PDB file of C-alpha atoms in Angstrom:
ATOM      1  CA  UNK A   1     -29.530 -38.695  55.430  1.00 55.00           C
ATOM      2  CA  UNK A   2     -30.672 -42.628  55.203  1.00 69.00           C
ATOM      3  CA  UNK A   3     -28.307 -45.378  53.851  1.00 85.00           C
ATOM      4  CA  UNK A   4     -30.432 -45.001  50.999  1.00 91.00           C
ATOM      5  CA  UNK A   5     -30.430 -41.314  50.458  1.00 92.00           C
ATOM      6  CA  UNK A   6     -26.210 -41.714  50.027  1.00 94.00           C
ATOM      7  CA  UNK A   7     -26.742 -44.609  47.664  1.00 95.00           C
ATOM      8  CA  UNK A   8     -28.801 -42.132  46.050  1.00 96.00           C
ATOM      9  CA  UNK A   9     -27.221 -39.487  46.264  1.00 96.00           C
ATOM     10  CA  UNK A  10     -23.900 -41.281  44.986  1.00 97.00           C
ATOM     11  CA  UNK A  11     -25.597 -42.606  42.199  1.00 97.00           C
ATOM     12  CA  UNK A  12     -26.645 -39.189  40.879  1.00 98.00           C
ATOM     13  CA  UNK A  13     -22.783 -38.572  41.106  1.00 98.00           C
ATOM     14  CA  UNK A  14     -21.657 -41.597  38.847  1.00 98.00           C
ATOM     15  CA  UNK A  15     -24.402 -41.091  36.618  1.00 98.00           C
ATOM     16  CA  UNK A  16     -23.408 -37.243  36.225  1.00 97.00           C
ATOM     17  CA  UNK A  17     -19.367 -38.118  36.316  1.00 96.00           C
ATOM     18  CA  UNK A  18     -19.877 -41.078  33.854  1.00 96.00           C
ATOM     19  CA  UNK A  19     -23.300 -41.838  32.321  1.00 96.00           C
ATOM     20  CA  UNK A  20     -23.976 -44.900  34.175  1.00 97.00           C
ATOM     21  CA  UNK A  21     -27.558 -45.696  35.474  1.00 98.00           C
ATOM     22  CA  UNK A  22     -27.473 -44.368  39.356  1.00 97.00           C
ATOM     23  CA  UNK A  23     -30.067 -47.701  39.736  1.00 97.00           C
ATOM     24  CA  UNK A  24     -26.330 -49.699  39.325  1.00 97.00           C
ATOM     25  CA  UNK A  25     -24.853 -48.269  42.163  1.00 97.00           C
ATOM     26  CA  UNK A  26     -25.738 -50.528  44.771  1.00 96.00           C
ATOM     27  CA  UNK A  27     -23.617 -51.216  48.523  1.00 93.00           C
ATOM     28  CA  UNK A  28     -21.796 -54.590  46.992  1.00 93.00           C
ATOM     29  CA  UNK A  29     -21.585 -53.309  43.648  1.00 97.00           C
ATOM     30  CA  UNK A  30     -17.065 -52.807  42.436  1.00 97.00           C
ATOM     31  CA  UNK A  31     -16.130 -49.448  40.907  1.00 97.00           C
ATOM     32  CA  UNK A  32     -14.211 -51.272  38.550  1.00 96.00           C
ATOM     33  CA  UNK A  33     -15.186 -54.953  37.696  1.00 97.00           C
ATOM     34  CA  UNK A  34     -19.129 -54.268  37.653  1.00 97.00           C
ATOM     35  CA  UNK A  35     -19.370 -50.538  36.382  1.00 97.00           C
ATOM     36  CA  UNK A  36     -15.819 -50.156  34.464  1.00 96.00           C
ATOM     37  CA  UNK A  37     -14.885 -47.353  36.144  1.00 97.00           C
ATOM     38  CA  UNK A  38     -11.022 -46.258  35.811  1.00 95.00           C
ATOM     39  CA  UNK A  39      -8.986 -44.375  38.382  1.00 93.00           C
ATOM     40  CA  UNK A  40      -9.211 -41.266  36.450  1.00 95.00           C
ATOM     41  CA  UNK A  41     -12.889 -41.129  36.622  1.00 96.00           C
ATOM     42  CA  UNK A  42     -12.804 -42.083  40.534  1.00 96.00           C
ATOM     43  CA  UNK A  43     -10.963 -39.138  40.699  1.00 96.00           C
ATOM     44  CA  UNK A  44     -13.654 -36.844  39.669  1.00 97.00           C
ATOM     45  CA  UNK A  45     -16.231 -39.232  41.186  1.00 97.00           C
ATOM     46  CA  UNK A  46     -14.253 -38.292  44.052  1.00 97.00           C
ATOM     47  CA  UNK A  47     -14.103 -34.696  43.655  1.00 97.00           C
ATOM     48  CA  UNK A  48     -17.937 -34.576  43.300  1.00 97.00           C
ATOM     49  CA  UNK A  49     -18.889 -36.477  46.529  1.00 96.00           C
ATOM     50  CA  UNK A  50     -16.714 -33.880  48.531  1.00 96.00           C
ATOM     51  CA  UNK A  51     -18.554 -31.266  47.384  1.00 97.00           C
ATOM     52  CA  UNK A  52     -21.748 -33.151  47.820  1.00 96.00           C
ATOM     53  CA  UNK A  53     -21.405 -34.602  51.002  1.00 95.00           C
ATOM     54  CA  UNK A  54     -18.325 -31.630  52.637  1.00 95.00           C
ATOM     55  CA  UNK A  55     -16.034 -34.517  53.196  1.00 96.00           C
ATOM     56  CA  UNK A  56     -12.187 -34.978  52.169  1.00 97.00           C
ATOM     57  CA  UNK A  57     -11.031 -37.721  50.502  1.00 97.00           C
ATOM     58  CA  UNK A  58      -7.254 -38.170  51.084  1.00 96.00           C
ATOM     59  CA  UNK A  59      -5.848 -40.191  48.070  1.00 94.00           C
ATOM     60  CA  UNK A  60      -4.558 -42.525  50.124  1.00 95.00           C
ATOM     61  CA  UNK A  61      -8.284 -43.264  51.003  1.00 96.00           C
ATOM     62  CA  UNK A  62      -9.336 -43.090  47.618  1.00 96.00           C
ATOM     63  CA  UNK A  63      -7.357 -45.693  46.679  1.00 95.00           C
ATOM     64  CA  UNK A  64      -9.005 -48.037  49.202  1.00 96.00           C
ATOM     65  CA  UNK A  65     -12.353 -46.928  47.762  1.00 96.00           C
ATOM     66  CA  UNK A  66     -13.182 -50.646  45.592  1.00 97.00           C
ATOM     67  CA  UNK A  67     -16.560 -50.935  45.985  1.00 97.00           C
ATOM     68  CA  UNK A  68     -19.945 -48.467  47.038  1.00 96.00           C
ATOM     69  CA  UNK A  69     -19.928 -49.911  50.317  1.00 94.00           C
ATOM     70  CA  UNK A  70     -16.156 -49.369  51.132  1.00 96.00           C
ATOM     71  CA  UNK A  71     -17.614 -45.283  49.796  1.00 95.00           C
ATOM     72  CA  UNK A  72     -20.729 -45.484  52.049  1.00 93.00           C
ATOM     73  CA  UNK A  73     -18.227 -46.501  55.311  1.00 94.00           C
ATOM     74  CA  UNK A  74     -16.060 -44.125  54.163  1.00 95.00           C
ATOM     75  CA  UNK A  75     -18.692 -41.293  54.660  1.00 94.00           C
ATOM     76  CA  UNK A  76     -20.079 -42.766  57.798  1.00 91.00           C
ATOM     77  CA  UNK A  77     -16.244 -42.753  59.435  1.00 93.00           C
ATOM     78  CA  UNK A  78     -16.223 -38.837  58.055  1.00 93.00           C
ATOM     79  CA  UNK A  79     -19.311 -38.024  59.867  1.00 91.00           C
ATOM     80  CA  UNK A  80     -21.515 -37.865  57.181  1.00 90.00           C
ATOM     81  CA  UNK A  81     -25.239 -39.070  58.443  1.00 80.00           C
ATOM     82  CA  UNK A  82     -26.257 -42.515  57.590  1.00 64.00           C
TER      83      UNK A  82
END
């Protein structure tokens, strides 16, 4: 999977999880401050990429999750192909 199939891909996700256009989820883009996303809905952002992409994410890690890019390193460190 290219960079740009797990922007992709992840956009699909906060599209489905919260209606916002998957074009707006770019690498420097913040979960909060530039799509208004609350902690809640990370959560089931969260849930959804694990199933997507067979990873765990710890809620310690979750909370470390700010921005698109912090998600796509995230998935790299968890072995999921860049």
């Amino acid at each position: 999977m290219a960079d740009q199939d797990l922007i992709n891909a992840l956009g699909e996700i906060v599209q489905e999880a919260n209606g916002i256009p998957a074009a707006r989820v770019v690498p420097g883009v913040s979960f909060r401050d530039d799509l208004d996303i609350d902690s809640l809905s990370m959560v089931e952002i969260a849930t959804m990429a694990e199933d997507r992409f067979h990873v765990s994410i710890p809620d310690s890690d979750l909370a470390k999750l700010k921005t698109v890019g912090d998600v796509l390193e995230f998935l790299g460190k968890a072995g999921v192909p860049a």
